[in-house]
GROMACS .gro file of C-alpha atoms in nm:
model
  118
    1UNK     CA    1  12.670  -8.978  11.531
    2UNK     CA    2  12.505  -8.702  11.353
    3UNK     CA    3  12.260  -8.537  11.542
    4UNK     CA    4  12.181  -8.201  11.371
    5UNK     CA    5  12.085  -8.216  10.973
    6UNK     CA    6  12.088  -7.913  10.822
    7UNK     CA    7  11.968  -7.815  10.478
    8UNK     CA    8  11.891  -7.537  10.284
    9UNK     CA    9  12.136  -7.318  10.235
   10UNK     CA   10  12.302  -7.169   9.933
   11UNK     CA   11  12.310  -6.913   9.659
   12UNK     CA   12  12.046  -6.620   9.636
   13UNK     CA   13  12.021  -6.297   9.485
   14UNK     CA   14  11.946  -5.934   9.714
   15UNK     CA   15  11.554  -5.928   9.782
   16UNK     CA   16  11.515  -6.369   9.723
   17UNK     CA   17  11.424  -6.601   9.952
   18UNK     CA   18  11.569  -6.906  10.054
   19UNK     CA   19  11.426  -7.177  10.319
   20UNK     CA   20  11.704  -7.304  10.616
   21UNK     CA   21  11.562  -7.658  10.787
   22UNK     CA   22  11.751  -7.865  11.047
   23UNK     CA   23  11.626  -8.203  11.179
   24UNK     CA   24  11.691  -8.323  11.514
   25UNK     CA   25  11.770  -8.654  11.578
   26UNK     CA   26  11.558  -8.873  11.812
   27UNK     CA   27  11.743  -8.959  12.089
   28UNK     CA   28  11.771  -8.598  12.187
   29UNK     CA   29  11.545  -8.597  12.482
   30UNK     CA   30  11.433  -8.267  12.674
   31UNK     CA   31  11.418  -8.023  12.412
   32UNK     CA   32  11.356  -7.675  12.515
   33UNK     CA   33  11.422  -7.476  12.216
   34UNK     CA   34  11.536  -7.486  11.864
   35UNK     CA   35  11.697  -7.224  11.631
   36UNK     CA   36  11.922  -7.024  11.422
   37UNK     CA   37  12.261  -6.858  11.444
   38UNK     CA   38  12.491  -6.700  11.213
   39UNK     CA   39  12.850  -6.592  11.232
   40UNK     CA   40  12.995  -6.411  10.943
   41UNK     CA   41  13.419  -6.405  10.893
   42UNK     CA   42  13.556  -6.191  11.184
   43UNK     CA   43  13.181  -6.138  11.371
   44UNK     CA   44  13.122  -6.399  11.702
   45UNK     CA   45  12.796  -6.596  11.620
   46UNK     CA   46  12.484  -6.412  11.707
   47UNK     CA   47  12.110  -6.541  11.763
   48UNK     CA   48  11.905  -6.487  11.443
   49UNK     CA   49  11.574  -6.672  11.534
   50UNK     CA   50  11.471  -6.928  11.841
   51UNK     CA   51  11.142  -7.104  11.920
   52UNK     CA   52  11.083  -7.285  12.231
   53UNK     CA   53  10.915  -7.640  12.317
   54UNK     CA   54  10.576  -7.403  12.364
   55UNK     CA   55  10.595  -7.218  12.082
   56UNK     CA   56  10.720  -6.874  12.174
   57UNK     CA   57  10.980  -6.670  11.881
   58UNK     CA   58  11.242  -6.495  11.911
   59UNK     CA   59  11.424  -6.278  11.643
   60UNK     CA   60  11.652  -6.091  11.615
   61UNK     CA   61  11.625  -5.736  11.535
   62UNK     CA   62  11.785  -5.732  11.198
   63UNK     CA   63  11.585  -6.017  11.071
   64UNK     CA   64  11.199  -5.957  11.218
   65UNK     CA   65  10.921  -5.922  10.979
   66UNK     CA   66  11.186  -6.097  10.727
   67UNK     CA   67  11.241  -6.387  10.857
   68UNK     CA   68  10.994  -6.705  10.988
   69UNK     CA   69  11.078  -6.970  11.242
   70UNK     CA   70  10.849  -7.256  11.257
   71UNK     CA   71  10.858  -7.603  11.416
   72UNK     CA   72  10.734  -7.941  11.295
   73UNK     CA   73  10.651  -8.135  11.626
   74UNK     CA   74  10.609  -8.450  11.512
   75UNK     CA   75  10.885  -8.488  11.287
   76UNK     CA   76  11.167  -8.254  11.526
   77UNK     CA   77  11.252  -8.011  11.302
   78UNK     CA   78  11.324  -7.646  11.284
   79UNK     CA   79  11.269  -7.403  10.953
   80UNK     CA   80  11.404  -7.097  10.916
   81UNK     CA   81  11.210  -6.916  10.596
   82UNK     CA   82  11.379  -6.586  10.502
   83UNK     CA   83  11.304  -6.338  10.244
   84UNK     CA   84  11.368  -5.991  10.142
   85UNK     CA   85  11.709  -6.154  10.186
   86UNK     CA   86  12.013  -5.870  10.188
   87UNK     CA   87  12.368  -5.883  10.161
   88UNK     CA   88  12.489  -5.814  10.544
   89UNK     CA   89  12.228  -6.181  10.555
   90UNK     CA   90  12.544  -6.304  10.417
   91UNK     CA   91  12.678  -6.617  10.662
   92UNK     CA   92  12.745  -6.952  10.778
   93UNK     CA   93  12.421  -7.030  10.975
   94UNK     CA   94  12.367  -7.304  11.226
   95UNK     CA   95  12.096  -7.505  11.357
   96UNK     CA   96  12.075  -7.500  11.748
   97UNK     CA   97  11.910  -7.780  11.997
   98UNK     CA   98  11.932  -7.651  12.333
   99UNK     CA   99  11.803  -7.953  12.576
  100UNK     CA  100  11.774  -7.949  12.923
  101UNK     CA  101  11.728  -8.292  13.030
  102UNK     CA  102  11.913  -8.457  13.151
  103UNK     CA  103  12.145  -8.162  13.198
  104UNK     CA  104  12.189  -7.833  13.009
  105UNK     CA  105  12.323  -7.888  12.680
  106UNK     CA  106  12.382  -7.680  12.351
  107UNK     CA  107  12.392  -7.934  12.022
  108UNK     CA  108  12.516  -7.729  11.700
  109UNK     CA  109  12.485  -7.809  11.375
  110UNK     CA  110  12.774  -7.819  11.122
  111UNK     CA  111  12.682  -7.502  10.931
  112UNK     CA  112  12.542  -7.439  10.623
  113UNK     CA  113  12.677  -7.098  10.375
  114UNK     CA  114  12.399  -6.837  10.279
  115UNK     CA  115  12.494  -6.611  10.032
  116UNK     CA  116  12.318  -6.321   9.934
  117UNK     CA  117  12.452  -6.160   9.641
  118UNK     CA  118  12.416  -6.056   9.284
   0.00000   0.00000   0.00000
């Protein structure tokens, strides 16, 4: 079944903004954080933005004070809102659930192409 819904991705020129969301399905149980990764062609994926079941961010250096993570609580979902988007933003990006009940798990969405060009 499809656990990980991702949306948002797509098309935008150097300096837009585009909005990244990924729902989590409700069966996963134990949720300690959500987020984003990337990995462009011939890069391994890298952490762009995380927040955790209390709330805390993380970014990634490239991307802080351009990029937002939120979460919506009550309906499980992550957003990633990025702006002052820039070319090297370029890549597939994918939604990460990491749950720790009832064991350690990593859920990954399917991806979703961002490209940043004019």
């Amino acid at each position: 079944q499809v656990q990980l819904v991702e949306s948002g991705g797509g098309l935008v020129q150097p300096g837009g903004s585009l909005t990244l969301s990924c729902a989590a399905s409700r069966n996963i149980f134990g949720i300690a954080s959500m987020g984003w990764y990337r990995q462009a062609p011939g890069n391994q994926r890298e952490m762009v933005a995380s927040i955790s079941r209390a709330g805390t961010t993380t970014y990634a250096d490239a991307v802080r004070g351009r990029f937002i993570i939120s979460r919506d609580t009550a309906d499980n979902t992550v957003s990633l809102q990025m702006s002052s988007l820039k070319p090297e933003d370029t890549s597939v990006y994918f939604c990460n659930v990491h749950t720790v009940v009832p064991r350690p798990y990593d859920y990954w969405g399917q991806g979703t192409q961002v490209t940043v060009s004019s």
